[in-house]
C-alpha positions as MATLAB code, in Angstrom:
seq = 'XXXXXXXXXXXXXXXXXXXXXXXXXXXXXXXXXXXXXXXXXXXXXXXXXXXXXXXXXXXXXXXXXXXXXXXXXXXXXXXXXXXXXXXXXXXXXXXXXXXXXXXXXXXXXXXXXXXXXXXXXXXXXXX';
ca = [
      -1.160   14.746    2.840;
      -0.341   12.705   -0.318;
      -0.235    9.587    2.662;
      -1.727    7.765    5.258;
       0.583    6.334    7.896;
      -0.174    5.053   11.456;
       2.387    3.580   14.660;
       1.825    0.150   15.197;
       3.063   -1.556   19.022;
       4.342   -4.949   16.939;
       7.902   -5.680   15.299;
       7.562   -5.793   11.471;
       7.251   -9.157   10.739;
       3.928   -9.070   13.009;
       2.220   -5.953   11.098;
       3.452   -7.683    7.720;
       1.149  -10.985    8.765;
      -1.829   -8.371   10.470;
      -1.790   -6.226    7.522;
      -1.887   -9.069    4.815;
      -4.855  -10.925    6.978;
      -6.845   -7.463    6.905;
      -6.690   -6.981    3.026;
      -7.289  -10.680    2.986;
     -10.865   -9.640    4.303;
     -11.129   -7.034    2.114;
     -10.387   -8.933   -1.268;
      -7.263   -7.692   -1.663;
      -4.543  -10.233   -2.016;
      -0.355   -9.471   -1.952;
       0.843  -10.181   -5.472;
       4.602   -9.206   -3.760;
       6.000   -9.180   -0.609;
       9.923   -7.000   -0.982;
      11.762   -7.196    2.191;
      13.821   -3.559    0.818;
      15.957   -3.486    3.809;
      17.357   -7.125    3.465;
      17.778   -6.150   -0.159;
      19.741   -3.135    0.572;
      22.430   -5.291    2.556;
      22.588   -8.055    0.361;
      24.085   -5.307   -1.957;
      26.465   -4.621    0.617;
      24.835   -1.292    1.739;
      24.820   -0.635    5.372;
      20.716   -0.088    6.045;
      19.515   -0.026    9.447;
      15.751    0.536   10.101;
      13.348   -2.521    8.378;
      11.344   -1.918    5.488;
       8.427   -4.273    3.857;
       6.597   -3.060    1.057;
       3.527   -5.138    0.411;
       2.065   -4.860   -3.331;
      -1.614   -5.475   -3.558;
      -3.984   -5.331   -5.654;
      -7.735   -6.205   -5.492;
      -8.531   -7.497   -9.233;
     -11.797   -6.740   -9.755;
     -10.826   -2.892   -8.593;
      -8.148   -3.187  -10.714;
     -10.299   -4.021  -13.648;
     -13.191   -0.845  -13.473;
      -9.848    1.336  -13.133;
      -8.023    0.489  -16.120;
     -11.084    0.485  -18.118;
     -11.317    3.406  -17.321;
      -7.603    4.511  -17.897;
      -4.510    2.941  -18.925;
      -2.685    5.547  -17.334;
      -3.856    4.434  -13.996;
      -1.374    1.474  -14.998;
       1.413    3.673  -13.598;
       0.035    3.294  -10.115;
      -0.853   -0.174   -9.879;
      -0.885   -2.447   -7.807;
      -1.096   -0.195   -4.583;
       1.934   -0.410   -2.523;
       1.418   -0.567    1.571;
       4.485   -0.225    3.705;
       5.310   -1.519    6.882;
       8.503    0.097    8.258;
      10.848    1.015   11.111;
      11.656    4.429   11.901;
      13.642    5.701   15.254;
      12.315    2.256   16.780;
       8.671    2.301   16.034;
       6.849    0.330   13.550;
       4.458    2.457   11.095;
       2.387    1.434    8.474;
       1.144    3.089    5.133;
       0.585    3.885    1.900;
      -0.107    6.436   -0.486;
      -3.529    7.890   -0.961;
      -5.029    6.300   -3.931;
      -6.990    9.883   -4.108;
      -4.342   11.579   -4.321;
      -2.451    9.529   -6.822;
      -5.283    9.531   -9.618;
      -5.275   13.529   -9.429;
      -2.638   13.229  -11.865;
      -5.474   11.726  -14.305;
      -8.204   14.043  -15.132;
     -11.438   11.827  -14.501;
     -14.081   12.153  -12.532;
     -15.406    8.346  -12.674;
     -11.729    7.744  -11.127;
     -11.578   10.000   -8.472;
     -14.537    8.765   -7.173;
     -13.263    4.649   -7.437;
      -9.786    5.842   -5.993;
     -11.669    7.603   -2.880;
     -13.483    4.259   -2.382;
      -9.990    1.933   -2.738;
      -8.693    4.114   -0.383;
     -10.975    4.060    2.338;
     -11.255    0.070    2.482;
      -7.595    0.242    2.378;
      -7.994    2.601    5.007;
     -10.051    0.199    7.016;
      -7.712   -2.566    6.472;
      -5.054   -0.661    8.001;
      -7.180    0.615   10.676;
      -7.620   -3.253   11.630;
      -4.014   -3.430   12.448;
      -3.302   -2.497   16.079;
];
């Protein structure tokens, strides 16, 4: 699965605050916060579920990648998503791992695999 995704028993606006506290204690911080659904209908289009998508980025992480690669600049910062679907609240995000397959590095892989399991963890932390 190019994802991880896990139900949450809060409304959005509750997993938005857990989720940015838990990458808070991971050193990741929220460089943007896009309500997508609220920008959907201020365009006039008739959305109904919620959708949050959190982009964060933990700088130092950020660094050893792009030293690495430039081309890792098409995937930064991470994007987590907290969402409505049918009712219930998920959050997610793509797997790092999978992500930096497109980029043929070893050193990478290995960084990616450890982003995404603190990641992971963070989301994990949400209940």
């Amino acid at each position: 699965m190019f994802h991880y995704t896990k139900e949450v028993s809060m409304s959005v606006k509750e997993a938005v605050e857990a989720v940015e506290t838990a990458l808070k204690d991971e050193s990741f911080g929220v460089l943007w916060n896009l309500d997508l659904a609220q920008k959907l209908q201020d365009k006039g289009l008739d959305f109904n579920e919620e959708v949050v998508v959190l982009e964060v980025c933990n700088p130092h992480e950020a660094k050893k990648v792009l030293e690495e690669s430039m081309l890792v600049s098409y995937f930064l910062p991470c994007k987590v998503t907290v969402y409505t679907e049918g009712g219930t609240t998920k959050i997610g995000m793509a797997k790092p791992s999978k992500l930096i397959e497109m980029v043929d590095n070893d050193e990478l892989k290995s960084l990616a695999l450890d982003i995404e399991n603190r990641l992971i963890g963070c989301l994990d932390n949400v209940q």
